[in-house]
Amino acid sequence: SLPAKLINGGIAGLIGVTCVFPIDLAKTRLQNQQNGQRMYTSMSDCLIKTIRSEGYFGMYRGAAVNLTLVTPEKAIKLAANDFFRHHLSKDGKKLTLLREMLAGCGAGTCQVIVTTPMEMLKIQLQDAGRIAAQKKLMATQAQLSSSVAGAAEPTVETRTTATQITRELLRSKGIAGLYKGLGATLLRDVPFSIVYFPLFANLNKLGQKDPNVKAPFYVSFLSGCVAGSTAAVAVNPCDVIKTRLQSLQRGVNEDTYSGILDCTRKIWQKEGPMAFLKGAYCRALVIAPLFGIAQVVYFIGIAEFLLDMLPKHRA
């Protein structure tokens, strides 16, 4: 049933995001740093420095936005894919690869309604620590090289919240402000879904002994991991562009971008083609367990169990 699918998608998203959010934070910071302003050399270096400067919970900056909006986002993505697969199938026959890709395309297009504002707010909060650390480092270097007597006042980071960012964007740019980077988000999420859903469905079928019986949970988990990481790496260049375009604040001497083509050109010319793979392994590490967990929860059907228990409990 549709309510069960929505509940399953929401629970899957909450569990998955909680498990992998620190890696996602490292991915955002690695993708946003530009040549000459590198604060972190790797994912582990980023996480260690984040804990030292911001504490353990610094790794979860922006998590509240994700946990709030991931439920409708995952619910829309998973339920929409099932919806399109159902309507594209003919008399219950097996879907062709093209129709599976079309179903994934529809799911990816639907989800950006929630994904774009969620990513927009999350990126600002995740990257705030990197920018603050960079400014502090620059101030320290300037202080050491200065011949002026007396210590300069330390730079204090002003922590903003998702609510403050939302109000400011709505006040200055209206609802369009929350959808900055919509084109880049579509460019990432639609191809991701086109690759992910058909690949997962076919991998999952390999573990089904009977077409009418669900595959074992570990098969769904591994299928979700493999399909998710494959799709994540495939669309990572689009994710780098999306992350750069959605960042409202820049570090010292970092480029600004007017659109997808301008961002692509500047990254290619100033940082080289390998810059489009920044954070790729982090993204694979995020997406693999996230979608593995999501598919297990979704296919086990926790919601069906809960909904079935309600009448019994009342009785």
mmCIF file with all atom_site columns, C-alpha atoms in Angstrom, residues 14-207:
data_model
loop_
_atom_site.group_PDB
_atom_site.id
_atom_site.type_symbol
_atom_site.label_atom_id
_atom_site.label_alt_id
_atom_site.label_comp_id
_atom_site.label_asym_id
_atom_site.label_entity_id
_atom_site.label_seq_id
_atom_site.pdbx_PDB_ins_code
_atom_site.Cartn_x
_atom_site.Cartn_y
_atom_site.Cartn_z
_atom_site.occupancy
_atom_site.B_iso_or_equiv
_atom_site.pdbx_formal_charge
_atom_site.auth_seq_id
_atom_site.auth_comp_id
_atom_site.auth_asym_id
_atom_site.auth_atom_id
_atom_site.pdbx_PDB_model_num
ATOM 1   C CA . LEU A 1 14  ? 16.329 8.211   8.833   1.00 0.00 ? 14  LEU A CA 1
ATOM 2   C CA . ILE A 1 15  ? 18.401 5.139   9.695   1.00 0.00 ? 15  ILE A CA 1
ATOM 3   C CA . GLY A 1 16  ? 20.694 5.520   6.700   1.00 0.00 ? 16  GLY A CA 1
ATOM 4   C CA . VAL A 1 17  ? 21.398 9.243   7.136   1.00 0.00 ? 17  VAL A CA 1
ATOM 5   C CA . THR A 1 18  ? 22.169 8.865   10.838  1.00 0.00 ? 18  THR A CA 1
ATOM 6   C CA . CYS A 1 19  ? 24.763 6.187   10.075  1.00 0.00 ? 19  CYS A CA 1
ATOM 7   C CA . VAL A 1 20  ? 26.647 7.958   7.268   1.00 0.00 ? 20  VAL A CA 1
ATOM 8   C CA . PHE A 1 21  ? 26.220 11.713  7.865   1.00 0.00 ? 21  PHE A CA 1
ATOM 9   C CA . PRO A 1 22  ? 29.822 12.412  9.054   1.00 0.00 ? 22  PRO A CA 1
ATOM 10  C CA . ILE A 1 23  ? 31.156 10.962  5.785   1.00 0.00 ? 23  ILE A CA 1
ATOM 11  C CA . ASP A 1 24  ? 28.712 13.156  3.851   1.00 0.00 ? 24  ASP A CA 1
ATOM 12  C CA . LEU A 1 25  ? 30.006 16.212  5.717   1.00 0.00 ? 25  LEU A CA 1
ATOM 13  C CA . ALA A 1 26  ? 33.584 15.294  4.750   1.00 0.00 ? 26  ALA A CA 1
ATOM 14  C CA . LYS A 1 27  ? 32.461 14.882  1.121   1.00 0.00 ? 27  LYS A CA 1
ATOM 15  C CA . THR A 1 28  ? 30.934 18.381  1.027   1.00 0.00 ? 28  THR A CA 1
ATOM 16  C CA . ARG A 1 29  ? 34.015 20.026  2.531   1.00 0.00 ? 29  ARG A CA 1
ATOM 17  C CA . LEU A 1 30  ? 36.408 18.176  0.227   1.00 0.00 ? 30  LEU A CA 1
ATOM 18  C CA . GLN A 1 31  ? 34.357 19.101  -2.845  1.00 0.00 ? 31  GLN A CA 1
ATOM 19  C CA . ASN A 1 32  ? 34.132 22.777  -1.896  1.00 0.00 ? 32  ASN A CA 1
ATOM 20  C CA . GLN A 1 33  ? 37.806 23.424  -1.194  1.00 0.00 ? 33  GLN A CA 1
ATOM 21  C CA . GLN A 1 34  ? 39.679 24.805  -4.169  1.00 0.00 ? 34  GLN A CA 1
ATOM 22  C CA . ASN A 1 35  ? 43.364 24.638  -5.122  1.00 0.00 ? 35  ASN A CA 1
ATOM 23  C CA . GLY A 1 36  ? 45.517 26.921  -3.007  1.00 0.00 ? 36  GLY A CA 1
ATOM 24  C CA . GLN A 1 37  ? 42.991 26.875  -0.157  1.00 0.00 ? 37  GLN A CA 1
ATOM 25  C CA . ARG A 1 38  ? 43.132 23.221  0.853   1.00 0.00 ? 38  ARG A CA 1
ATOM 26  C CA . MET A 1 39  ? 42.239 22.666  4.500   1.00 0.00 ? 39  MET A CA 1
ATOM 27  C CA . TYR A 1 40  ? 41.926 18.874  4.290   1.00 0.00 ? 40  TYR A CA 1
ATOM 28  C CA . THR A 1 41  ? 43.969 16.235  2.497   1.00 0.00 ? 41  THR A CA 1
ATOM 29  C CA . SER A 1 42  ? 41.563 13.310  2.846   1.00 0.00 ? 42  SER A CA 1
ATOM 30  C CA . MET A 1 43  ? 38.319 12.156  4.421   1.00 0.00 ? 43  MET A CA 1
ATOM 31  C CA . SER A 1 44  ? 40.024 10.976  7.613   1.00 0.00 ? 44  SER A CA 1
ATOM 32  C CA . ASP A 1 45  ? 42.016 14.223  7.874   1.00 0.00 ? 45  ASP A CA 1
ATOM 33  C CA . CYS A 1 46  ? 38.788 16.206  7.480   1.00 0.00 ? 46  CYS A CA 1
ATOM 34  C CA . LEU A 1 47  ? 36.958 14.238  10.183  1.00 0.00 ? 47  LEU A CA 1
ATOM 35  C CA . ILE A 1 48  ? 39.887 14.425  12.626  1.00 0.00 ? 48  ILE A CA 1
ATOM 36  C CA . LYS A 1 49  ? 40.255 18.192  12.172  1.00 0.00 ? 49  LYS A CA 1
ATOM 37  C CA . THR A 1 50  ? 36.490 18.661  12.466  1.00 0.00 ? 50  THR A CA 1
ATOM 38  C CA . ILE A 1 51  ? 36.392 16.804  15.796  1.00 0.00 ? 51  ILE A CA 1
ATOM 39  C CA . ARG A 1 52  ? 39.369 18.788  17.110  1.00 0.00 ? 52  ARG A CA 1
ATOM 40  C CA . SER A 1 53  ? 37.977 22.192  16.177  1.00 0.00 ? 53  SER A CA 1
ATOM 41  C CA . GLU A 1 54  ? 34.209 21.657  16.479  1.00 0.00 ? 54  GLU A CA 1
ATOM 42  C CA . GLY A 1 55  ? 33.823 18.651  18.753  1.00 0.00 ? 55  GLY A CA 1
ATOM 43  C CA . TYR A 1 56  ? 32.177 15.306  18.008  1.00 0.00 ? 56  TYR A CA 1
ATOM 44  C CA . PHE A 1 57  ? 28.819 16.864  17.161  1.00 0.00 ? 57  PHE A CA 1
ATOM 45  C CA . GLY A 1 58  ? 30.556 19.098  14.644  1.00 0.00 ? 58  GLY A CA 1
ATOM 46  C CA . MET A 1 59  ? 30.457 16.086  12.322  1.00 0.00 ? 59  MET A CA 1
ATOM 47  C CA . TYR A 1 60  ? 26.656 16.302  12.422  1.00 0.00 ? 60  TYR A CA 1
ATOM 48  C CA . ARG A 1 61  ? 26.279 19.963  11.428  1.00 0.00 ? 61  ARG A CA 1
ATOM 49  C CA . GLY A 1 62  ? 23.321 20.117  9.065   1.00 0.00 ? 62  GLY A CA 1
ATOM 50  C CA . ALA A 1 63  ? 22.048 16.713  10.135  1.00 0.00 ? 63  ALA A CA 1
ATOM 51  C CA . ALA A 1 64  ? 18.812 18.183  11.513  1.00 0.00 ? 64  ALA A CA 1
ATOM 52  C CA . VAL A 1 65  ? 17.868 19.435  8.034   1.00 0.00 ? 65  VAL A CA 1
ATOM 53  C CA . ASN A 1 66  ? 18.604 16.053  6.497   1.00 0.00 ? 66  ASN A CA 1
ATOM 54  C CA . LEU A 1 67  ? 16.756 14.102  9.171   1.00 0.00 ? 67  LEU A CA 1
ATOM 55  C CA . THR A 1 68  ? 13.740 16.393  8.804   1.00 0.00 ? 68  THR A CA 1
ATOM 56  C CA . LEU A 1 69  ? 13.544 16.282  5.018   1.00 0.00 ? 69  LEU A CA 1
ATOM 57  C CA . VAL A 1 70  ? 15.041 12.872  4.218   1.00 0.00 ? 70  VAL A CA 1
ATOM 58  C CA . THR A 1 71  ? 11.782 11.135  5.159   1.00 0.00 ? 71  THR A CA 1
ATOM 59  C CA . PRO A 1 72  ? 9.709  12.788  2.392   1.00 0.00 ? 72  PRO A CA 1
ATOM 60  C CA . GLU A 1 73  ? 12.700 12.688  0.012   1.00 0.00 ? 73  GLU A CA 1
ATOM 61  C CA . LYS A 1 74  ? 13.320 8.944   0.356   1.00 0.00 ? 74  LYS A CA 1
ATOM 62  C CA . ALA A 1 75  ? 9.593  8.251   0.486   1.00 0.00 ? 75  ALA A CA 1
ATOM 63  C CA . ILE A 1 76  ? 9.044  10.112  -2.791  1.00 0.00 ? 76  ILE A CA 1
ATOM 64  C CA . LYS A 1 77  ? 12.071 8.476   -4.469  1.00 0.00 ? 77  LYS A CA 1
ATOM 65  C CA . LEU A 1 78  ? 11.252 4.871   -3.568  1.00 0.00 ? 78  LEU A CA 1
ATOM 66  C CA . ALA A 1 79  ? 7.474  5.152   -3.922  1.00 0.00 ? 79  ALA A CA 1
ATOM 67  C CA . ALA A 1 80  ? 7.730  7.056   -7.228  1.00 0.00 ? 80  ALA A CA 1
ATOM 68  C CA . ASN A 1 81  ? 10.002 4.382   -8.678  1.00 0.00 ? 81  ASN A CA 1
ATOM 69  C CA . ASP A 1 82  ? 7.482  1.676   -7.714  1.00 0.00 ? 82  ASP A CA 1
ATOM 70  C CA . PHE A 1 83  ? 4.657  3.799   -9.140  1.00 0.00 ? 83  PHE A CA 1
ATOM 71  C CA . PHE A 1 84  ? 6.359  4.280   -12.503 1.00 0.00 ? 84  PHE A CA 1
ATOM 72  C CA . ARG A 1 85  ? 7.477  0.640   -12.685 1.00 0.00 ? 85  ARG A CA 1
ATOM 73  C CA . HIS A 1 86  ? 3.891  -0.472  -12.058 1.00 0.00 ? 86  HIS A CA 1
ATOM 74  C CA . HIS A 1 87  ? 2.434  1.767   -14.763 1.00 0.00 ? 87  HIS A CA 1
ATOM 75  C CA . LEU A 1 88  ? 5.171  0.979   -17.268 1.00 0.00 ? 88  LEU A CA 1
ATOM 76  C CA . SER A 1 89  ? 4.742  -2.785  -16.905 1.00 0.00 ? 89  SER A CA 1
ATOM 77  C CA . LYS A 1 90  ? 2.424  -4.549  -19.312 1.00 0.00 ? 90  LYS A CA 1
ATOM 78  C CA . ASP A 1 91  ? 0.153  -7.199  -17.811 1.00 0.00 ? 91  ASP A CA 1
ATOM 79  C CA . GLY A 1 92  ? 2.656  -7.910  -15.048 1.00 0.00 ? 92  GLY A CA 1
ATOM 80  C CA . LYS A 1 93  ? 5.404  -8.822  -17.521 1.00 0.00 ? 93  LYS A CA 1
ATOM 81  C CA . LYS A 1 94  ? 9.068  -8.176  -16.808 1.00 0.00 ? 94  LYS A CA 1
ATOM 82  C CA . LEU A 1 95  ? 10.122 -4.592  -17.518 1.00 0.00 ? 95  LEU A CA 1
ATOM 83  C CA . THR A 1 96  ? 12.609 -3.974  -20.302 1.00 0.00 ? 96  THR A CA 1
ATOM 84  C CA . LEU A 1 97  ? 15.829 -2.148  -19.371 1.00 0.00 ? 97  LEU A CA 1
ATOM 85  C CA . LEU A 1 98  ? 14.593 0.989   -21.144 1.00 0.00 ? 98  LEU A CA 1
ATOM 86  C CA . ARG A 1 99  ? 11.368 1.021   -19.123 1.00 0.00 ? 99  ARG A CA 1
ATOM 87  C CA . GLU A 1 100 ? 13.325 0.445   -15.901 1.00 0.00 ? 100 GLU A CA 1
ATOM 88  C CA . MET A 1 101 ? 15.486 3.452   -16.777 1.00 0.00 ? 101 MET A CA 1
ATOM 89  C CA . LEU A 1 102 ? 12.378 5.532   -17.527 1.00 0.00 ? 102 LEU A CA 1
ATOM 90  C CA . ALA A 1 103 ? 10.925 4.608   -14.124 1.00 0.00 ? 103 ALA A CA 1
ATOM 91  C CA . GLY A 1 104 ? 14.189 5.665   -12.461 1.00 0.00 ? 104 GLY A CA 1
ATOM 92  C CA . CYS A 1 105 ? 14.146 8.915   -14.440 1.00 0.00 ? 105 CYS A CA 1
ATOM 93  C CA . GLY A 1 106 ? 10.636 9.666   -13.179 1.00 0.00 ? 106 GLY A CA 1
ATOM 94  C CA . ALA A 1 107 ? 11.622 8.905   -9.584  1.00 0.00 ? 107 ALA A CA 1
ATOM 95  C CA . GLY A 1 108 ? 14.702 11.142  -9.779  1.00 0.00 ? 108 GLY A CA 1
ATOM 96  C CA . THR A 1 109 ? 12.693 13.999  -11.267 1.00 0.00 ? 109 THR A CA 1
ATOM 97  C CA . CYS A 1 110 ? 10.038 13.790  -8.545  1.00 0.00 ? 110 CYS A CA 1
ATOM 98  C CA . GLN A 1 111 ? 12.468 13.727  -5.639  1.00 0.00 ? 111 GLN A CA 1
ATOM 99  C CA . VAL A 1 112 ? 14.196 17.052  -6.477  1.00 0.00 ? 112 VAL A CA 1
ATOM 100 C CA . ILE A 1 113 ? 11.101 18.847  -5.158  1.00 0.00 ? 113 ILE A CA 1
ATOM 101 C CA . VAL A 1 114 ? 12.426 18.022  -1.686  1.00 0.00 ? 114 VAL A CA 1
ATOM 102 C CA . THR A 1 115 ? 16.088 17.308  -2.455  1.00 0.00 ? 115 THR A CA 1
ATOM 103 C CA . THR A 1 116 ? 17.065 20.759  -3.745  1.00 0.00 ? 116 THR A CA 1
ATOM 104 C CA . PRO A 1 117 ? 16.054 22.803  -0.648  1.00 0.00 ? 117 PRO A CA 1
ATOM 105 C CA . MET A 1 118 ? 17.407 20.064  1.628   1.00 0.00 ? 118 MET A CA 1
ATOM 106 C CA . GLU A 1 119 ? 20.793 20.005  -0.109  1.00 0.00 ? 119 GLU A CA 1
ATOM 107 C CA . MET A 1 120 ? 20.883 23.802  -0.289  1.00 0.00 ? 120 MET A CA 1
ATOM 108 C CA . LEU A 1 121 ? 20.486 24.218  3.482   1.00 0.00 ? 121 LEU A CA 1
ATOM 109 C CA . LYS A 1 122 ? 22.628 21.215  4.403   1.00 0.00 ? 122 LYS A CA 1
ATOM 110 C CA . ILE A 1 123 ? 25.601 22.402  2.356   1.00 0.00 ? 123 ILE A CA 1
ATOM 111 C CA . GLN A 1 124 ? 25.636 25.840  4.035   1.00 0.00 ? 124 GLN A CA 1
ATOM 112 C CA . LEU A 1 125 ? 25.734 24.252  7.490   1.00 0.00 ? 125 LEU A CA 1
ATOM 113 C CA . GLN A 1 126 ? 28.226 21.532  6.566   1.00 0.00 ? 126 GLN A CA 1
ATOM 114 C CA . ASP A 1 127 ? 30.690 23.920  4.932   1.00 0.00 ? 127 ASP A CA 1
ATOM 115 C CA . ALA A 1 128 ? 30.484 26.660  7.584   1.00 0.00 ? 128 ALA A CA 1
ATOM 116 C CA . GLY A 1 129 ? 33.145 24.963  9.712   1.00 0.00 ? 129 GLY A CA 1
ATOM 117 C CA . ARG A 1 130 ? 35.594 24.775  6.790   1.00 0.00 ? 130 ARG A CA 1
ATOM 118 C CA . ILE A 1 131 ? 35.214 28.472  5.985   1.00 0.00 ? 131 ILE A CA 1
ATOM 119 C CA . ALA A 1 132 ? 35.554 29.447  9.649   1.00 0.00 ? 132 ALA A CA 1
ATOM 120 C CA . ALA A 1 133 ? 38.687 27.299  10.021  1.00 0.00 ? 133 ALA A CA 1
ATOM 121 C CA . GLN A 1 134 ? 40.186 28.818  6.885   1.00 0.00 ? 134 GLN A CA 1
ATOM 122 C CA . LYS A 1 135 ? 39.548 32.378  8.102   1.00 0.00 ? 135 LYS A CA 1
ATOM 123 C CA . LYS A 1 136 ? 41.054 31.525  11.492  1.00 0.00 ? 136 LYS A CA 1
ATOM 124 C CA . LEU A 1 137 ? 44.155 30.074  9.822   1.00 0.00 ? 137 LEU A CA 1
ATOM 125 C CA . MET A 1 138 ? 44.537 33.143  7.606   1.00 0.00 ? 138 MET A CA 1
ATOM 126 C CA . ALA A 1 139 ? 44.178 35.431  10.627  1.00 0.00 ? 139 ALA A CA 1
ATOM 127 C CA . THR A 1 140 ? 46.794 33.443  12.560  1.00 0.00 ? 140 THR A CA 1
ATOM 128 C CA . GLN A 1 141 ? 49.243 33.592  9.650   1.00 0.00 ? 141 GLN A CA 1
ATOM 129 C CA . ALA A 1 142 ? 48.654 37.321  9.252   1.00 0.00 ? 142 ALA A CA 1
ATOM 130 C CA . GLN A 1 143 ? 49.204 37.844  12.977  1.00 0.00 ? 143 GLN A CA 1
ATOM 131 C CA . LEU A 1 144 ? 52.492 35.900  12.948  1.00 0.00 ? 144 LEU A CA 1
ATOM 132 C CA . SER A 1 145 ? 53.810 37.803  9.941   1.00 0.00 ? 145 SER A CA 1
ATOM 133 C CA . SER A 1 146 ? 52.718 41.181  11.244  1.00 0.00 ? 146 SER A CA 1
ATOM 134 C CA . SER A 1 147 ? 55.240 43.397  12.974  1.00 0.00 ? 147 SER A CA 1
ATOM 135 C CA . VAL A 1 148 ? 52.546 45.297  14.829  1.00 0.00 ? 148 VAL A CA 1
ATOM 136 C CA . ALA A 1 149 ? 52.770 44.753  18.573  1.00 0.00 ? 149 ALA A CA 1
ATOM 137 C CA . GLY A 1 150 ? 49.861 43.228  20.447  1.00 0.00 ? 150 GLY A CA 1
ATOM 138 C CA . ALA A 1 151 ? 47.716 40.220  19.711  1.00 0.00 ? 151 ALA A CA 1
ATOM 139 C CA . ALA A 1 152 ? 44.770 40.511  17.388  1.00 0.00 ? 152 ALA A CA 1
ATOM 140 C CA . GLU A 1 153 ? 41.328 39.556  18.560  1.00 0.00 ? 153 GLU A CA 1
ATOM 141 C CA . PRO A 1 154 ? 40.536 35.929  17.681  1.00 0.00 ? 154 PRO A CA 1
ATOM 142 C CA . THR A 1 155 ? 37.920 35.356  15.024  1.00 0.00 ? 155 THR A CA 1
ATOM 143 C CA . VAL A 1 156 ? 34.705 34.004  16.527  1.00 0.00 ? 156 VAL A CA 1
ATOM 144 C CA . GLU A 1 157 ? 32.498 31.892  14.287  1.00 0.00 ? 157 GLU A CA 1
ATOM 145 C CA . THR A 1 158 ? 28.889 32.998  14.237  1.00 0.00 ? 158 THR A CA 1
ATOM 146 C CA . ARG A 1 159 ? 26.788 29.877  14.003  1.00 0.00 ? 159 ARG A CA 1
ATOM 147 C CA . THR A 1 160 ? 23.753 30.144  11.796  1.00 0.00 ? 160 THR A CA 1
ATOM 148 C CA . THR A 1 161 ? 20.810 27.792  11.726  1.00 0.00 ? 161 THR A CA 1
ATOM 149 C CA . ALA A 1 162 ? 18.797 26.335  8.866   1.00 0.00 ? 162 ALA A CA 1
ATOM 150 C CA . THR A 1 163 ? 15.838 28.476  9.952   1.00 0.00 ? 163 THR A CA 1
ATOM 151 C CA . GLN A 1 164 ? 17.901 31.672  9.708   1.00 0.00 ? 164 GLN A CA 1
ATOM 152 C CA . ILE A 1 165 ? 19.218 30.736  6.261   1.00 0.00 ? 165 ILE A CA 1
ATOM 153 C CA . THR A 1 166 ? 15.706 29.867  5.064   1.00 0.00 ? 166 THR A CA 1
ATOM 154 C CA . ARG A 1 167 ? 14.242 33.160  6.295   1.00 0.00 ? 167 ARG A CA 1
ATOM 155 C CA . GLU A 1 168 ? 17.026 35.173  4.689   1.00 0.00 ? 168 GLU A CA 1
ATOM 156 C CA . LEU A 1 169 ? 16.672 33.369  1.347   1.00 0.00 ? 169 LEU A CA 1
ATOM 157 C CA . LEU A 1 170 ? 12.887 33.737  1.335   1.00 0.00 ? 170 LEU A CA 1
ATOM 158 C CA . ARG A 1 171 ? 13.191 37.429  2.252   1.00 0.00 ? 171 ARG A CA 1
ATOM 159 C CA . SER A 1 172 ? 15.822 38.266  -0.371  1.00 0.00 ? 172 SER A CA 1
ATOM 160 C CA . LYS A 1 173 ? 15.034 35.885  -3.242  1.00 0.00 ? 173 LYS A CA 1
ATOM 161 C CA . GLY A 1 174 ? 11.693 34.296  -2.505  1.00 0.00 ? 174 GLY A CA 1
ATOM 162 C CA . ILE A 1 175 ? 11.024 30.586  -2.941  1.00 0.00 ? 175 ILE A CA 1
ATOM 163 C CA . ALA A 1 176 ? 13.501 30.527  -5.854  1.00 0.00 ? 176 ALA A CA 1
ATOM 164 C CA . GLY A 1 177 ? 16.302 31.101  -3.347  1.00 0.00 ? 177 GLY A CA 1
ATOM 165 C CA . LEU A 1 178 ? 15.734 27.647  -1.860  1.00 0.00 ? 178 LEU A CA 1
ATOM 166 C CA . TYR A 1 179 ? 15.899 26.127  -5.341  1.00 0.00 ? 179 TYR A CA 1
ATOM 167 C CA . LYS A 1 180 ? 19.294 27.521  -6.308  1.00 0.00 ? 180 LYS A CA 1
ATOM 168 C CA . GLY A 1 181 ? 21.144 24.775  -8.151  1.00 0.00 ? 181 GLY A CA 1
ATOM 169 C CA . LEU A 1 182 ? 17.925 23.058  -9.266  1.00 0.00 ? 182 LEU A CA 1
ATOM 170 C CA . GLY A 1 183 ? 19.349 22.351  -12.716 1.00 0.00 ? 183 GLY A CA 1
ATOM 171 C CA . ALA A 1 184 ? 22.514 20.829  -11.271 1.00 0.00 ? 184 ALA A CA 1
ATOM 172 C CA . THR A 1 185 ? 20.454 18.763  -8.817  1.00 0.00 ? 185 THR A CA 1
ATOM 173 C CA . LEU A 1 186 ? 18.380 17.391  -11.702 1.00 0.00 ? 186 LEU A CA 1
ATOM 174 C CA . LEU A 1 187 ? 21.591 16.753  -13.624 1.00 0.00 ? 187 LEU A CA 1
ATOM 175 C CA . ARG A 1 188 ? 22.817 14.636  -10.698 1.00 0.00 ? 188 ARG A CA 1
ATOM 176 C CA . ASP A 1 189 ? 19.694 12.902  -9.392  1.00 0.00 ? 189 ASP A CA 1
ATOM 177 C CA . VAL A 1 190 ? 18.006 11.921  -12.650 1.00 0.00 ? 190 VAL A CA 1
ATOM 178 C CA . PRO A 1 191 ? 21.055 10.058  -14.074 1.00 0.00 ? 191 PRO A CA 1
ATOM 179 C CA . PHE A 1 192 ? 21.677 8.582   -10.612 1.00 0.00 ? 192 PHE A CA 1
ATOM 180 C CA . SER A 1 193 ? 18.181 7.096   -10.515 1.00 0.00 ? 193 SER A CA 1
ATOM 181 C CA . ILE A 1 194 ? 18.446 5.935   -14.130 1.00 0.00 ? 194 ILE A CA 1
ATOM 182 C CA . VAL A 1 195 ? 21.584 3.951   -13.201 1.00 0.00 ? 195 VAL A CA 1
ATOM 183 C CA . TYR A 1 196 ? 20.646 2.927   -9.657  1.00 0.00 ? 196 TYR A CA 1
ATOM 184 C CA . PHE A 1 197 ? 17.125 1.499   -9.858  1.00 0.00 ? 197 PHE A CA 1
ATOM 185 C CA . PRO A 1 198 ? 17.569 -0.818  -12.882 1.00 0.00 ? 198 PRO A CA 1
ATOM 186 C CA . LEU A 1 199 ? 20.946 -2.002  -11.555 1.00 0.00 ? 199 LEU A CA 1
ATOM 187 C CA . PHE A 1 200 ? 19.508 -2.697  -8.098  1.00 0.00 ? 200 PHE A CA 1
ATOM 188 C CA . ALA A 1 201 ? 16.450 -4.484  -9.482  1.00 0.00 ? 201 ALA A CA 1
ATOM 189 C CA . ASN A 1 202 ? 18.558 -6.798  -11.647 1.00 0.00 ? 202 ASN A CA 1
ATOM 190 C CA . LEU A 1 203 ? 21.135 -7.510  -8.931  1.00 0.00 ? 203 LEU A CA 1
ATOM 191 C CA . ASN A 1 204 ? 18.366 -8.206  -6.433  1.00 0.00 ? 204 ASN A CA 1
ATOM 192 C CA . LYS A 1 205 ? 16.711 -10.670 -8.834  1.00 0.00 ? 205 LYS A CA 1
ATOM 193 C CA . LEU A 1 206 ? 19.881 -12.758 -8.827  1.00 0.00 ? 206 LEU A CA 1
ATOM 194 C CA . GLY A 1 207 ? 19.169 -13.633 -5.197  1.00 0.00 ? 207 GLY A CA 1
#
